[in-house]
CSV table of C-alpha atoms in Angstrom, one decimal:
chain,number,residue,atom,x,y,z
A,14,UNK,CA,15.4,-3.9,-45.1
A,15,UNK,CA,14.2,-7.0,-43.2
A,16,UNK,CA,11.0,-6.8,-41.3
A,17,UNK,CA,11.7,-6.9,-37.6
A,18,UNK,CA,10.1,-9.9,-35.9
A,19,UNK,CA,8.9,-9.4,-32.3
A,20,UNK,CA,7.8,-12.1,-29.9
A,21,UNK,CA,6.1,-11.2,-26.7
A,22,UNK,CA,6.0,-13.4,-23.6
A,23,UNK,CA,5.5,-13.3,-19.8
A,24,UNK,CA,7.7,-14.5,-17.1
A,25,UNK,CA,7.2,-18.2,-16.5
A,26,UNK,CA,5.7,-19.0,-19.9
A,27,UNK,CA,7.1,-21.1,-22.8
A,28,UNK,CA,7.9,-19.2,-25.9
A,29,UNK,CA,9.2,-20.1,-29.4
A,30,UNK,CA,11.5,-17.9,-31.4
A,31,UNK,CA,11.0,-18.6,-35.1
A,32,UNK,CA,14.0,-19.0,-37.4
A,33,UNK,CA,14.2,-17.7,-40.9
A,34,UNK,CA,14.8,-21.1,-42.5
A,35,UNK,CA,13.0,-24.5,-42.5
A,36,UNK,CA,14.9,-27.7,-43.5
A,37,UNK,CA,13.2,-29.3,-46.5
A,38,UNK,CA,11.8,-32.8,-46.0
A,39,UNK,CA,14.4,-34.1,-48.5
A,40,UNK,CA,17.2,-33.0,-46.2
A,41,UNK,CA,18.2,-33.4,-42.6
A,42,UNK,CA,19.9,-31.3,-39.9
A,43,UNK,CA,23.2,-33.1,-40.8
A,44,UNK,CA,23.5,-30.9,-43.8
A,45,UNK,CA,23.4,-27.7,-41.8
A,46,UNK,CA,25.0,-25.5,-39.1
A,47,UNK,CA,22.6,-23.6,-36.9
A,48,UNK,CA,23.5,-20.8,-34.5
A,49,UNK,CA,21.1,-19.2,-32.1
A,50,UNK,CA,22.7,-16.0,-30.7
A,51,UNK,CA,21.7,-13.3,-28.3
A,52,UNK,CA,23.0,-9.7,-28.8
A,53,UNK,CA,25.1,-11.2,-31.7
A,54,UNK,CA,27.8,-12.1,-29.2
A,55,UNK,CA,26.3,-14.7,-26.8
A,56,UNK,CA,25.7,-18.2,-28.3
A,57,UNK,CA,22.5,-19.6,-26.8
A,58,UNK,CA,22.5,-22.9,-28.8
A,59,UNK,CA,24.5,-24.3,-31.7
A,60,UNK,CA,24.2,-27.4,-33.9
A,61,UNK,CA,26.6,-28.7,-36.5
A,62,UNK,CA,26.1,-31.8,-38.7
A,63,UNK,CA,23.1,-32.8,-36.6
A,64,UNK,CA,24.8,-32.6,-33.2
A,65,UNK,CA,24.7,-30.0,-30.5
A,66,UNK,CA,28.1,-28.3,-30.2
A,67,UNK,CA,27.3,-25.5,-27.8
A,68,UNK,CA,24.8,-24.3,-25.2
A,69,UNK,CA,25.0,-21.4,-22.9
A,70,UNK,CA,25.0,-22.3,-19.2
A,71,UNK,CA,22.2,-19.8,-18.4
A,72,UNK,CA,19.9,-21.6,-20.8
A,73,UNK,CA,20.8,-25.1,-19.6
A,74,UNK,CA,17.6,-27.2,-19.1
A,75,UNK,CA,15.6,-24.3,-20.4
A,76,UNK,CA,16.1,-24.5,-24.2
A,77,UNK,CA,15.5,-26.9,-27.1
A,78,UNK,CA,15.4,-26.5,-30.9
A,79,UNK,CA,13.0,-28.0,-33.4
A,80,UNK,CA,15.1,-30.0,-35.8
A,81,UNK,CA,12.8,-29.2,-38.8
A,82,UNK,CA,11.8,-25.5,-38.6
A,83,UNK,CA,14.7,-24.6,-36.2
A,84,UNK,CA,12.5,-22.8,-33.7
A,85,UNK,CA,14.2,-22.0,-30.4
A,86,UNK,CA,12.0,-22.9,-27.5
A,87,UNK,CA,12.7,-21.3,-24.1
A,88,UNK,CA,10.9,-22.3,-20.9
A,89,UNK,CA,10.4,-21.0,-18.2
A,90,UNK,CA,10.8,-17.5,-19.4
A,91,UNK,CA,12.9,-15.1,-17.3
A,92,UNK,CA,13.3,-11.3,-17.4
A,93,UNK,CA,17.0,-11.7,-18.3
A,94,UNK,CA,15.9,-13.5,-21.6
A,95,UNK,CA,14.6,-10.1,-22.8
A,96,UNK,CA,16.4,-8.7,-25.8
A,97,UNK,CA,17.4,-9.3,-29.5
A,98,UNK,CA,18.2,-12.8,-30.9
A,99,UNK,CA,19.5,-14.0,-34.2
A,100,UNK,CA,19.2,-17.2,-36.1
A,101,UNK,CA,22.1,-18.0,-38.5
A,102,UNK,CA,21.9,-21.0,-40.8
A,103,UNK,CA,24.7,-22.4,-43.0
A,104,UNK,CA,24.3,-25.1,-45.6
A,105,UNK,CA,27.1,-27.7,-45.6
A,106,UNK,CA,26.8,-28.8,-49.2
A,107,UNK,CA,30.4,-27.9,-49.5
A,108,UNK,CA,31.8,-28.2,-46.0
A,109,UNK,CA,34.9,-26.3,-46.9
A,110,UNK,CA,32.8,-23.4,-48.1
A,111,UNK,CA,29.5,-23.3,-46.2
A,112,UNK,CA,26.8,-21.1,-47.6
A,113,UNK,CA,24.7,-18.8,-45.4
A,114,UNK,CA,21.1,-19.4,-46.2
A,115,UNK,CA,19.5,-17.5,-43.3
A,116,UNK,CA,20.6,-14.7,-41.0
A,117,UNK,CA,17.7,-12.7,-39.5
A,118,UNK,CA,17.1,-11.1,-36.1
A,119,UNK,CA,14.1,-11.6,-33.8
A,120,UNK,CA,13.3,-9.6,-30.7
A,121,UNK,CA,12.0,-11.2,-27.5
A,122,UNK,CA,10.0,-8.8,-25.3
A,123,UNK,CA,9.5,-10.2,-21.8
A,124,UNK,CA,7.0,-8.8,-19.4
A,125,UNK,CA,6.0,-9.5,-15.8
A,126,UNK,CA,2.7,-8.5,-14.3
A,127,UNK,CA,2.5,-5.9,-11.6
A,128,UNK,CA,0.6,-6.5,-8.4
A,129,UNK,CA,-2.8,-4.9,-8.1
A,130,UNK,CA,-2.2,-1.3,-7.0
A,131,UNK,CA,-2.7,-0.7,-3.2
A,132,UNK,CA,-4.0,2.7,-2.1
A,133,UNK,CA,-3.6,4.1,1.4
A,134,UNK,CA,-4.6,7.4,2.9
A,135,UNK,CA,-3.3,9.2,6.0
A,136,UNK,CA,-4.8,12.3,7.6
A,137,UNK,CA,-2.2,14.9,8.3
A,138,UNK,CA,-4.5,17.7,9.4
A,139,UNK,CA,-8.2,18.1,10.0
A,140,UNK,CA,-10.5,21.1,10.5
A,141,UNK,CA,-14.3,21.7,10.1
A,142,UNK,CA,-13.8,23.0,6.6
A,143,UNK,CA,-11.3,20.5,5.1
A,144,UNK,CA,-9.0,17.6,5.7
A,145,UNK,CA,-5.4,17.3,4.5
A,146,UNK,CA,-4.5,13.8,3.4
A,147,UNK,CA,-1.4,12.1,2.1
A,148,UNK,CA,-2.4,9.4,-0.4
A,149,UNK,CA,0.0,6.6,-1.5
A,150,UNK,CA,-0.4,4.1,-4.3
A,151,UNK,CA,2.1,1.2,-4.7
A,152,UNK,CA,2.6,-1.8,-7.0
A,153,UNK,CA,5.5,-4.2,-7.3
A,154,UNK,CA,7.1,-7.1,-9.1
A,155,UNK,CA,6.5,-6.1,-12.7
A,156,UNK,CA,8.6,-5.5,-15.8
A,157,UNK,CA,9.3,-3.3,-17.7
A,158,UNK,CA,9.2,0.1,-16.0
A,159,UNK,CA,5.5,1.1,-15.7
A,160,UNK,CA,3.5,4.3,-16.0
A,161,UNK,CA,1.4,5.3,-13.0
A,162,UNK,CA,-1.7,7.5,-13.5
A,163,UNK,CA,-4.7,8.5,-11.4
A,164,UNK,CA,-8.0,10.3,-11.3
A,165,UNK,CA,-9.9,12.2,-8.6
A,166,UNK,CA,-13.6,12.0,-9.2
A,167,UNK,CA,-12.8,11.1,-12.8
A,168,UNK,CA,-10.5,14.1,-13.2
A,169,UNK,CA,-6.9,13.2,-14.0
A,170,UNK,CA,-4.3,13.8,-11.4
A,171,UNK,CA,-0.5,13.5,-11.6
A,172,UNK,CA,1.2,11.3,-9.0
A,173,UNK,CA,4.6,12.1,-7.6
A,174,UNK,CA,6.1,8.8,-8.7
A,175,UNK,CA,9.3,6.9,-7.8
A,176,UNK,CA,10.6,3.6,-9.2
A,177,UNK,CA,12.9,1.0,-7.6
A,178,UNK,CA,14.8,-1.7,-9.5
A,179,UNK,CA,18.1,-3.5,-9.0
A,180,UNK,CA,19.0,-3.3,-12.6
A,181,UNK,CA,17.5,-2.6,-16.1
A,182,UNK,CA,16.6,-6.2,-16.3
A,183,UNK,CA,15.1,-6.6,-12.8
A,184,UNK,CA,11.5,-6.3,-11.5
A,185,UNK,CA,10.3,-2.8,-10.7
A,186,UNK,CA,8.5,-1.5,-7.7
A,187,UNK,CA,6.6,1.8,-8.2
A,188,UNK,CA,5.1,4.2,-5.6
A,189,UNK,CA,3.0,7.3,-6.2
A,190,UNK,CA,2.2,10.0,-3.7
A,191,UNK,CA,-0.4,12.8,-3.6
A,192,UNK,CA,-1.2,15.6,-1.2
A,193,UNK,CA,-4.9,16.3,-1.2
A,194,UNK,CA,-7.1,18.9,0.5
A,195,UNK,CA,-10.4,17.1,0.9
A,196,UNK,CA,-13.6,19.1,1.6
A,197,UNK,CA,-16.0,16.3,0.8
A,198,UNK,CA,-16.1,12.5,0.1
A,199,UNK,CA,-14.1,11.8,-3.1
A,200,UNK,CA,-13.1,8.8,-5.1
A,201,UNK,CA,-9.4,8.3,-6.0
A,202,UNK,CA,-8.2,5.9,-8.7
A,203,UNK,CA,-4.7,4.6,-9.2
A,204,UNK,CA,-3.6,2.8,-12.4
A,205,UNK,CA,-0.3,1.0,-13.3
A,206,UNK,CA,0.3,0.4,-17.0
A,207,UNK,CA,3.1,-1.5,-18.8
A,208,UNK,CA,3.2,-3.0,-22.3
A,209,UNK,CA,-0.5,-2.1,-22.9
A,210,UNK,CA,-1.6,-3.9,-19.8
A,211,UNK,CA,-3.5,-1.8,-17.2
A,212,UNK,CA,-4.3,-2.6,-13.6
A,213,UNK,CA,-6.4,-0.1,-11.5
A,214,UNK,CA,-7.7,0.3,-7.9
A,215,UNK,CA,-10.2,2.8,-6.6
A,216,UNK,CA,-10.7,4.0,-3.0
A,217,UNK,CA,-13.4,6.3,-1.5
A,218,UNK,CA,-11.8,9.0,0.7
A,219,UNK,CA,-14.3,10.1,3.3
A,220,UNK,CA,-14.0,13.4,5.0
A,221,UNK,CA,-14.2,12.9,8.8
A,222,UNK,CA,-17.5,14.2,10.3
A,223,UNK,CA,-15.8,15.4,13.5
A,224,UNK,CA,-13.9,18.6,13.8
A,225,UNK,CA,-12.1,20.3,16.6
A,226,UNK,CA,-13.1,23.8,17.6
A,227,UNK,CA,-10.6,25.4,19.9
A,228,UNK,CA,-12.1,26.5,23.2
A,229,UNK,CA,-11.6,30.2,24.3
A,230,UNK,CA,-10.2,30.4,27.9
A,231,UNK,CA,-12.3,32.5,30.3
A,232,UNK,CA,-11.1,36.0,31.0
A,233,UNK,CA,-9.3,37.1,34.1
A,234,UNK,CA,-12.3,38.9,35.5
A,235,UNK,CA,-14.5,35.9,35.1
A,236,UNK,CA,-12.0,33.7,36.9
A,237,UNK,CA,-11.6,36.3,39.8
A,238,UNK,CA,-15.4,36.6,40.3
A,239,UNK,CA,-15.9,32.8,40.2
A,240,UNK,CA,-13.2,32.4,42.9
A,241,UNK,CA,-14.7,35.0,45.2
A,242,UNK,CA,-18.2,33.3,44.9
A,243,UNK,CA,-16.7,29.9,45.7
A,244,UNK,CA,-14.8,31.2,48.7
A,245,UNK,CA,-17.9,33.0,50.2
A,246,UNK,CA,-20.0,29.9,49.7
A,247,UNK,CA,-17.4,27.7,51.5
A,248,UNK,CA,-17.2,30.3,54.4
A,249,UNK,CA,-21.0,30.3,54.7
A,250,UNK,CA,-21.1,26.5,55.0
A,251,UNK,CA,-18.3,26.5,57.6
A,252,UNK,CA,-20.0,29.1,59.8
A,253,UNK,CA,-23.4,27.4,59.6
A,254,UNK,CA,-21.9,24.1,60.6
A,255,UNK,CA,-20.1,25.7,63.6
A,256,UNK,CA,-22.8,27.9,65.2
A,257,UNK,CA,-26.2,26.4,64.4
A,258,UNK,CA,-26.0,23.4,66.7
A,259,UNK,CA,-25.5,25.6,69.8
A,260,UNK,CA,-29.1,27.1,69.6
A,261,UNK,CA,-30.9,23.8,69.5
A,262,UNK,CA,-32.3,22.8,72.9
A,263,UNK,CA,-29.3,24.0,74.8
A,264,UNK,CA,-30.9,23.4,78.2
A,265,UNK,CA,-31.3,19.7,77.3
A,266,UNK,CA,-27.7,19.1,77.8
A,267,UNK,CA,-27.0,18.7,81.6
A,268,UNK,CA,-24.4,17.0,83.7
A,269,UNK,CA,-24.1,13.3,83.3
A,270,UNK,CA,-25.9,12.5,86.7
A,271,UNK,CA,-29.1,14.2,85.6
A,272,UNK,CA,-29.2,13.3,81.9
A,273,UNK,CA,-32.3,11.2,82.2
A,274,UNK,CA,-34.3,13.9,84.1
A,275,UNK,CA,-33.2,16.5,81.5
A,276,UNK,CA,-34.4,14.3,78.7
A,277,UNK,CA,-37.7,13.8,80.4
A,278,UNK,CA,-38.2,17.5,81.0
A,279,UNK,CA,-37.4,18.2,77.4
A,280,UNK,CA,-39.9,15.6,76.2
A,281,UNK,CA,-42.8,17.2,78.2
A,282,UNK,CA,-45.3,19.2,76.1
A,283,UNK,CA,-45.3,22.9,76.8
A,284,UNK,CA,-48.1,24.2,79.2
A,285,UNK,CA,-50.4,26.9,78.0
A,286,UNK,CA,-50.9,30.2,80.0
A,287,UNK,CA,-54.5,29.3,80.7
A,288,UNK,CA,-53.7,26.1,82.4
A,289,UNK,CA,-51.2,27.9,84.6
A,290,UNK,CA,-53.6,30.4,85.8
A,291,UNK,CA,-56.2,27.8,86.7
A,292,UNK,CA,-53.7,25.9,88.8
A,293,UNK,CA,-52.8,29.0,90.6
A,294,UNK,CA,-56.3,29.8,91.5
A,295,UNK,CA,-56.9,26.4,93.0
């Protein structure tokens, strides 16, 4: 069994797929036919007697072949390039009966980096004892399908994960969701892993210091007693404002023609009983 060759690359890079044959220095490409195929049915590039005879339109301006070691170079790399390839080499020593000197597969494994995970937390309910939170972690634009993991204060947690991709050879978006009952400040970590590459983000979830204690409405008796007290107080103020002014120097208020005399009389100091008796005796 032939050893499987695997070449790894990232989107946007330049990669070379090795062929299983190298043309000796004593010969040239004119003595060979070379076929680079994908999935054994799609001809990427083909040479015969030193000339290119075929090239797939999807690889136009993105591929070239080394004329000595027959390496297939692809740049820039795309996710659609992912998959198995095969280099087939025929020697044309006898053109009517070419001899296959090489026919080996090589697998191209293309990856695309995911964005750094983004963590958000939303409070759904809060009390003095605990806070219910919905925590979401998301990452996008990567390939292949990733794994999402997490930890709460260094203790593993399992995300409720969902993946979105247009096809099996399209970038993935991944979202994880957690429902937490937080009783104190905790640290949550979200990690996205693909092809051995790991990206992580941590967030400190703080429990709110404020809590809402429901107020107990006053009883019916308390409301009734308070209402009676307020009514009595208002009646007392009304009566006082109505009757008290009538007892203040009522004789000072006289008809308009003798107002000045009444005012003067009111301004005189009161006479003692002693002074009255002395006047009488005189």
